CSV table of C-alpha atoms in Angstrom, one decimal:
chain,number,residue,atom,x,y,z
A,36,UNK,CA,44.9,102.1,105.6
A,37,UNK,CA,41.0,102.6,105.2
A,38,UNK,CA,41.8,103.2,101.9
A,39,UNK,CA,43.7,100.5,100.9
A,40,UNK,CA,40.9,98.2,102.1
A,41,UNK,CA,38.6,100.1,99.9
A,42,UNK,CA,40.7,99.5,97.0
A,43,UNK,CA,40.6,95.9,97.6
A,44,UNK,CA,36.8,95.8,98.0
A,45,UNK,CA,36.6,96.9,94.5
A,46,UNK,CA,39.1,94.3,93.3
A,47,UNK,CA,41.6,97.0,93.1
A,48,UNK,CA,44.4,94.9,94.6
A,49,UNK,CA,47.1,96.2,93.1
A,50,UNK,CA,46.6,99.8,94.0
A,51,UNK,CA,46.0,98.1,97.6
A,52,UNK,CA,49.0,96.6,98.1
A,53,UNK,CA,51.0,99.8,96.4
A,54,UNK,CA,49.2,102.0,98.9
A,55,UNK,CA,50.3,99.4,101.6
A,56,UNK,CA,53.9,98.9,100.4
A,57,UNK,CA,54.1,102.8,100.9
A,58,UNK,CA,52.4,102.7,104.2
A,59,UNK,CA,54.9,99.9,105.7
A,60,UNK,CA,58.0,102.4,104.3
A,61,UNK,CA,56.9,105.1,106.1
A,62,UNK,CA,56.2,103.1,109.3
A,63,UNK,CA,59.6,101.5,109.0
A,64,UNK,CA,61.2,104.8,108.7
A,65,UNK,CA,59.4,106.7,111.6
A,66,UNK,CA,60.3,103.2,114.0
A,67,UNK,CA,64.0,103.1,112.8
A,68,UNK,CA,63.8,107.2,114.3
A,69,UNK,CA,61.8,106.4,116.9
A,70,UNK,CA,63.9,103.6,117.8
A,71,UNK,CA,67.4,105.4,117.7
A,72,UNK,CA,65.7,108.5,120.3
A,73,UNK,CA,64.4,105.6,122.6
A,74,UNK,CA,67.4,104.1,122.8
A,75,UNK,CA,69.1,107.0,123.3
A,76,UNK,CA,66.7,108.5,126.2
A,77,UNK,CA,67.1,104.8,128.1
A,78,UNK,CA,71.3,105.1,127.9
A,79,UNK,CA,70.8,109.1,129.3
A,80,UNK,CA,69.0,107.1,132.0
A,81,UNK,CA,71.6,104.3,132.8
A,82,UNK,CA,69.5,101.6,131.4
A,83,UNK,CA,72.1,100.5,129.2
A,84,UNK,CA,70.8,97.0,128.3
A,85,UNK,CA,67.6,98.0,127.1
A,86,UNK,CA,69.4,100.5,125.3
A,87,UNK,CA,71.4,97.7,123.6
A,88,UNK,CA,68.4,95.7,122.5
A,89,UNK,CA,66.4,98.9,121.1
A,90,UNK,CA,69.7,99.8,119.0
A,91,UNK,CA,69.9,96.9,118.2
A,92,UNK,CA,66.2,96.4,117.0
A,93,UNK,CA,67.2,99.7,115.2
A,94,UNK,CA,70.0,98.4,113.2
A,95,UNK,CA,67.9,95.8,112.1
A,96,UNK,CA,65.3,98.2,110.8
A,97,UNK,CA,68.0,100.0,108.7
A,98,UNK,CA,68.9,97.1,107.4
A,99,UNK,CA,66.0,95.8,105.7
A,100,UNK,CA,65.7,99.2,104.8
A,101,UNK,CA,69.5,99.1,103.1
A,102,UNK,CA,70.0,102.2,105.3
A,103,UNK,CA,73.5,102.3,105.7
A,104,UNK,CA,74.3,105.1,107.4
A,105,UNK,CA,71.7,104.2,110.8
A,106,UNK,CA,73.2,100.9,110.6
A,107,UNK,CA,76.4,102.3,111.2
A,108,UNK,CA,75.7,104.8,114.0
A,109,UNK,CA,73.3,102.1,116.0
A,110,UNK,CA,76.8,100.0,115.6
A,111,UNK,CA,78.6,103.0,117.0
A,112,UNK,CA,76.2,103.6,119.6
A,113,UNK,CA,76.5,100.3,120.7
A,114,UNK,CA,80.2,100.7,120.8
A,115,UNK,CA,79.7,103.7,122.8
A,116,UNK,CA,77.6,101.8,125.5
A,117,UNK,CA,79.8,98.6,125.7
A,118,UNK,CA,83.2,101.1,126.4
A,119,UNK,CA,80.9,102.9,129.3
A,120,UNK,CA,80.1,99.6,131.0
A,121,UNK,CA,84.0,98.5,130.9
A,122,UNK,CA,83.8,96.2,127.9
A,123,UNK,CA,86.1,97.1,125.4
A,124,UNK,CA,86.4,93.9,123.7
A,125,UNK,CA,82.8,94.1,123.3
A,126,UNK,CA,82.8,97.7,122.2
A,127,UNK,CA,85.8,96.7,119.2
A,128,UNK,CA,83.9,94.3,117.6
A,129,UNK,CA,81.0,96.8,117.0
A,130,UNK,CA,83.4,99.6,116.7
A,131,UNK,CA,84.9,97.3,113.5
A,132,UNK,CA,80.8,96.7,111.9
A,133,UNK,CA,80.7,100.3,112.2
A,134,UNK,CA,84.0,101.2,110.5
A,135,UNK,CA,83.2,98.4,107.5
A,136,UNK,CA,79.9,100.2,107.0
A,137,UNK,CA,81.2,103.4,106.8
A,138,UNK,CA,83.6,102.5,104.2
A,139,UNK,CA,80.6,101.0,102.1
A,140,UNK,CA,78.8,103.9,103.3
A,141,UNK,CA,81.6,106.4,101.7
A,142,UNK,CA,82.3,104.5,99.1
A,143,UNK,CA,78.5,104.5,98.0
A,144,UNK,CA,78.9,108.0,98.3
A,145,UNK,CA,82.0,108.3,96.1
A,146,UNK,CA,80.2,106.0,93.8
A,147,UNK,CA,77.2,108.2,93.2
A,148,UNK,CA,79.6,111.3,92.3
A,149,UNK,CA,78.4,112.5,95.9
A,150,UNK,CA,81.5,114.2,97.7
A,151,UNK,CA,79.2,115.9,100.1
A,152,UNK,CA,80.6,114.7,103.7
A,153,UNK,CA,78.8,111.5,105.1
């Protein structure tokens, strides 16, 4: 970032906010992954609520990232959690985000002449 405020010093702005644009990306992608392992190390260690909220902080992450594929699996992880604690109807609706996504998801792929499995 020290560079981006050099750049606007010198009434560079819009190499500034390029350089800052980039930055936030990269943040956004390293606390969607950051995320996803947290959440997963707190359902290892029963704390299935905080869990919840981190996967769920996650998934909203992905999507202003129009990541489609994290999305799905924080949707699935959810599901995974809500069956554990004895709540399926809970677990279904998530288990139906996730199946709608992966349909986009596929049919992005499909889309894009990519046949490679998602």
């Amino acid at each position: 970032m020290p560079l981006a405020k050099i750049y606007s010093k010198l009434d560079l702005h819009s190499k500034s906010l390029n350089l800052i644009n980039k930055y936030k990306d990269y943040i956004n992608r390293k606390n969607l992954q950051i995320l996803m392992t947290l959440a997963k190390i707190l359902k290892k260690a029963n704390r299935l609520e905080e869990a919840i909220s981190h996967y769920e902080e996650a998934i909203t992450l992905a999507k202003l990232e129009n990541n489609l594929k994290d999305e799905a699996l924080g949707k699935f992880y959810i599901a995974s959690i809500y069956l554990e604690k004895g709540q399926p109807e809970d677990a279904l609706q998530y288990l139906i985000e996730y199946n709608d996504l992966f349909k986009q998801l596929f049919d992005k792929n499909q889309d894009n002449g990519n046949t490679k499995q998602v």
